[in-house]
Short mmCIF file of C-alpha atoms and ligand atoms in Angstrom, two decimals:
data_model
loop_
_atom_site.label_atom_id
_atom_site.label_comp_id
_atom_site.label_asym_id
_atom_site.label_seq_id
_atom_site.Cartn_x
_atom_site.Cartn_y
_atom_site.Cartn_z
CA UNK A 1 -171.91 -21.21 -8.25
CA UNK A 2 -169.27 -19.31 -6.37
CA UNK A 3 -165.77 -20.42 -5.44
CA UNK A 4 -164.01 -18.44 -2.70
CA UNK A 5 -160.26 -18.79 -2.34
CA UNK A 6 -158.61 -18.17 1.01
CA UNK A 7 -156.53 -16.51 2.35
CA UNK A 8 -157.01 -13.86 -0.36
CA UNK A 9 -160.82 -13.98 -0.28
CA UNK A 10 -160.97 -13.76 -4.08
CA UNK A 11 -164.17 -15.14 -5.56
CA UNK A 12 -165.18 -16.37 -8.97
CA UNK A 13 -168.46 -17.57 -10.48
CA UNK A 14 -168.12 -20.86 -12.34
CA UNK A 15 -170.34 -23.51 -13.89
CA UNK A 16 -170.77 -26.93 -12.33
CA UNK A 17 -167.99 -29.31 -13.33
CA UNK A 18 -165.21 -26.73 -13.54
CA UNK A 19 -162.16 -27.95 -11.63
CA UNK A 20 -160.76 -25.93 -8.74
CA UNK A 21 -157.59 -25.47 -10.76
CA UNK A 22 -159.55 -23.94 -13.65
CA UNK A 23 -161.51 -21.78 -11.20
CA UNK A 24 -158.27 -20.57 -9.58
CA UNK A 25 -156.96 -19.43 -12.95
CA UNK A 26 -160.19 -17.51 -13.60
CA UNK A 27 -159.85 -15.87 -10.17
CA UNK A 28 -156.21 -14.96 -10.77
CA UNK A 29 -155.01 -17.29 -8.01
CA UNK A 30 -151.78 -19.19 -8.53
CA UNK A 31 -151.91 -22.85 -7.58
CA UNK A 32 -148.64 -24.56 -8.50
CA UNK A 33 -148.68 -27.53 -10.85
CA UNK A 34 -145.98 -29.65 -12.37
CA UNK A 35 -147.86 -32.54 -13.94
CA UNK A 36 -150.24 -30.43 -16.02
CA UNK A 37 -153.30 -31.44 -14.02
CA UNK A 38 -152.95 -35.22 -14.24
CA UNK A 39 -152.99 -36.06 -10.52
CA UNK A 40 -149.28 -36.76 -10.73
CA UNK A 41 -147.41 -34.09 -8.79
CA UNK A 42 -149.59 -33.29 -5.76
CA UNK A 43 -148.48 -29.67 -5.97
CA UNK A 44 -152.06 -28.47 -6.34
CA UNK A 45 -153.22 -29.63 -2.90
CA UNK A 46 -155.90 -27.42 -1.36
CA UNK A 47 -158.13 -27.75 1.68
CA UNK A 48 -161.88 -27.61 1.90
CA UNK A 49 -163.61 -26.82 5.21
CA UNK A 50 -165.60 -29.46 7.04
CA UNK A 51 -169.14 -29.59 5.76
CA UNK A 52 -168.25 -28.45 2.24
CA UNK A 53 -166.59 -31.66 1.05
CA UNK A 54 -169.82 -32.60 -0.76
CA UNK A 55 -169.69 -29.38 -2.76
CA UNK A 56 -166.99 -30.97 -4.90
CA UNK A 57 -166.98 -34.06 -7.10
CA UNK A 58 -166.14 -37.30 -5.34
CA UNK A 59 -162.42 -38.14 -5.51
CA UNK A 60 -161.57 -40.54 -8.31
CA UNK A 61 -159.14 -43.43 -8.04
CA UNK A 62 -156.06 -41.42 -9.09
CA UNK A 63 -156.76 -38.73 -6.51
CA UNK A 64 -157.48 -41.29 -3.79
CA UNK A 65 -154.24 -43.11 -4.55
CA UNK A 66 -152.27 -39.88 -4.31
CA UNK A 67 -153.87 -38.38 -1.22
CA UNK A 68 -154.79 -41.46 0.81
CA UNK A 69 -156.20 -40.47 4.22
CA UNK A 70 -155.57 -36.75 3.61
CA UNK A 71 -158.87 -36.78 1.73
CA UNK A 72 -160.61 -37.55 5.03
CA UNK A 73 -159.15 -34.31 6.41
CA UNK A 74 -160.47 -32.13 3.61
CA UNK A 75 -157.44 -32.15 1.33
CA UNK A 76 -158.14 -32.33 -2.42
CA UNK A 77 -156.18 -32.02 -5.62
CA UNK A 78 -157.34 -28.82 -7.30
CA UNK A 79 -156.80 -30.35 -10.74
CA UNK A 80 -159.18 -33.23 -9.98
CA UNK A 81 -161.88 -31.77 -7.74
CA UNK A 82 -164.76 -30.34 -9.77
CA UNK A 83 -167.19 -27.79 -8.39
CA UNK A 84 -170.69 -29.13 -7.67
CA UNK A 85 -171.88 -26.26 -5.45
CA UNK A 86 -170.51 -23.03 -4.00
CA UNK A 87 -167.40 -23.80 -2.02
CA UNK A 88 -164.58 -22.25 -0.02
CA UNK A 89 -161.04 -23.37 -0.77
CA UNK A 90 -157.97 -22.80 1.39
CA UNK A 91 -154.88 -22.48 -0.80
CA UNK A 92 -151.64 -23.15 1.09
CA UNK A 93 -149.31 -20.16 0.92
CA UNK A 94 -145.69 -20.73 0.12
CA UNK A 95 -143.40 -19.85 3.02
CA UNK A 96 -141.89 -16.75 1.44
CA UNK A 97 -145.29 -15.29 0.59
CA UNK A 98 -146.56 -16.00 4.11
CA UNK A 99 -143.53 -14.26 5.65
CA UNK A 100 -144.00 -11.20 3.42
CA UNK A 101 -147.71 -11.02 4.23
CA UNK A 102 -147.01 -11.16 7.98
CA UNK A 103 -144.40 -8.43 7.65
CA UNK A 104 -146.84 -6.21 5.72
CA UNK A 105 -149.56 -6.81 8.32
CA UNK A 106 -147.12 -5.84 11.10
CA UNK A 107 -146.14 -2.74 9.14
CA UNK A 108 -149.78 -1.77 8.67
CA UNK A 109 -150.42 -2.19 12.41
CA UNK A 110 -147.46 0.05 13.23
CA UNK A 111 -148.63 2.64 10.72
CA UNK A 112 -152.06 2.87 12.37
CA UNK A 113 -150.37 3.68 15.69
CA UNK A 114 -148.98 6.93 14.29
S1 LIG B 1 -151.56 -30.47 -10.94
FE1 LIG B 1 -150.32 -32.15 -10.45
S2 LIG B 1 -151.55 -33.25 -9.08
FE2 LIG B 1 -152.81 -31.60 -9.61
#
């Protein structure tokens, strides 16, 4: 099954049961962690689009306790959510990266004008 990470669009083929955190490493995507994947730090939050929530394992008690109602809005902990079917995952960009990406996009637009 395929996991697609946004905004980069990188994809990786994984077996059922692989966590999103493991899949991200295979895809070369950096998802920050501090607790070592124990549902302790919440730094690995990702978002799954509506309709694809069932493509991941159901949240366990630790994840539910951490995320509360965010789970209802498609937020999951990458270290806890295991792939059950092909899925798309939105990885939040850190602010510096987002600013650099926007600047590069602007630069590319200007370059095409010449
Ligand atoms: S890595 Fe810390 S909560 Fe997932």
